Amino acid sequence: RAARSAAVARARGGGVRAVAVGVDAGGTATKAIAARDGKAFGDATGDAANASALGFDRAAANIAATVVAAVGDERADAICVGAAGAGREEVARGLEAALRSRFPSARVAVCDDARIALRAAVPDGDGIVLIAGTGSIAYGEFGDLALRAGGYGYLLGDEGSGFALGHGAGKHGQGLFAPDMHGLLRRSC
C-alpha cells in the first residue's frame, strides 16, 4: 500500500518518494543499501543472517536491524533480500514471512543470494556467477532456465568456500608441522 501511495504521489508531482532497500544476507555478514528513487542514500553492515544456521527469527532480526540502520529516519517501502540458503523455497518463504511481520507496510521479496550476485554483475540476459565466500556456489540463468551447483553448506560439500579452504590449509599445516602427531599420541598413552 505504501509503495502504491508513493507511486501515485510521484505521478501527481507530489513530494513523496519511494525508499527501496537491497540486502545481501550471508553467512558472515549482512549488508544493506537504501535508495530513494534509484539514488543511494544510506548503507549498513550487520551480523550474519543465514536462516538455515540461525533460524528464521534470528536471521530476520539481524536483517531488520541492518535495514533500519541503512534507512535511518526513513521508512522502507520495498525490501529485496538475497539470502544465503534462500535457494530452498521453504527458507525463502519462512524468511519472507518473518520480515513481513517486522515491516508490514513494505513490499518484501526474498531470493537466493546467488541470484542477486548474478544480477549485480549481469543485469539482464544470460549469465553465470561463481561465488567463493563463506560458502560456495555456481549459479546461472539462461532464458527461463536457472541452474545451480553447490551452495549446500560445509556438511554436504562447499569445496571452494572459505570454510573448506581454511580447513584444508589447517590439515595441510598439521601435516607439515606435526607429521607424526598420531604416533606421538599413541606413544604417550
PDB file of C-alpha atoms in Angstrom, residues 6-7 24 32 49 54 58 62 68 74 84 87 98 101 105 107 110-111 132 142-143 156 164 171 178 181 189:
ATOM      1  CA  ALA A   6       4.306   6.772  -3.145  1.00  0.00           C
ATOM      2  CA  ALA A   7       3.984   5.952  -6.857  1.00  0.00           C
ATOM      3  CA  ASP A  24      22.767  -9.241   0.874  1.00  0.00           C
ATOM      4  CA  ALA A  32      22.056  -3.230   3.092  1.00  0.00           C
ATOM      5  CA  ALA A  49      21.713 -13.829   8.645  1.00  0.00           C
ATOM      6  CA  LEU A  54      20.347 -19.228  12.799  1.00  0.00           C
ATOM      7  CA  ARG A  58      17.170 -14.557  14.456  1.00  0.00           C
ATOM      8  CA  ASN A  62      19.656  -9.364  12.003  1.00  0.00           C
ATOM      9  CA  VAL A  68      16.803   0.072   9.911  1.00  0.00           C
ATOM     10  CA  GLU A  74      13.235   6.990   6.618  1.00  0.00           C
ATOM     11  CA  ALA A  84      22.134 -17.474   1.905  1.00  0.00           C
ATOM     12  CA  GLY A  87      17.507 -21.098  -2.946  1.00  0.00           C
ATOM     13  CA  ALA A  98       9.391 -13.201   9.355  1.00  0.00           C
ATOM     14  CA  SER A 101       5.889  -9.167  10.232  1.00  0.00           C
ATOM     15  CA  SER A 105       3.873  -1.610   5.219  1.00  0.00           C
ATOM     16  CA  ARG A 107       6.798  -4.900  -0.071  1.00  0.00           C
ATOM     17  CA  VAL A 110      13.441 -12.838  -0.653  1.00  0.00           C
ATOM     18  CA  CYS A 111      15.525 -14.763  -3.167  1.00  0.00           C
ATOM     19  CA  ALA A 132      33.601 -18.478  -3.180  1.00  0.00           C
ATOM     20  CA  PHE A 142      19.823 -19.000 -19.418  1.00  0.00           C
ATOM     21  CA  GLY A 143      16.475 -17.847 -20.782  1.00  0.00           C
ATOM     22  CA  LEU A 156      27.473 -31.586   2.064  1.00  0.00           C
ATOM     23  CA  ALA A 164      36.779 -25.570   3.079  1.00  0.00           C
ATOM     24  CA  LYS A 171      45.035 -30.070   7.763  1.00  0.00           C
ATOM     25  CA  ALA A 178      53.380 -32.456  13.216  1.00  0.00           C
ATOM     26  CA  MET A 181      51.163 -36.486  15.601  1.00  0.00           C
ATOM     27  CA  CYS A 189      49.497 -43.235  26.471  1.00  0.00           C
TER      28      CYS A 189
END
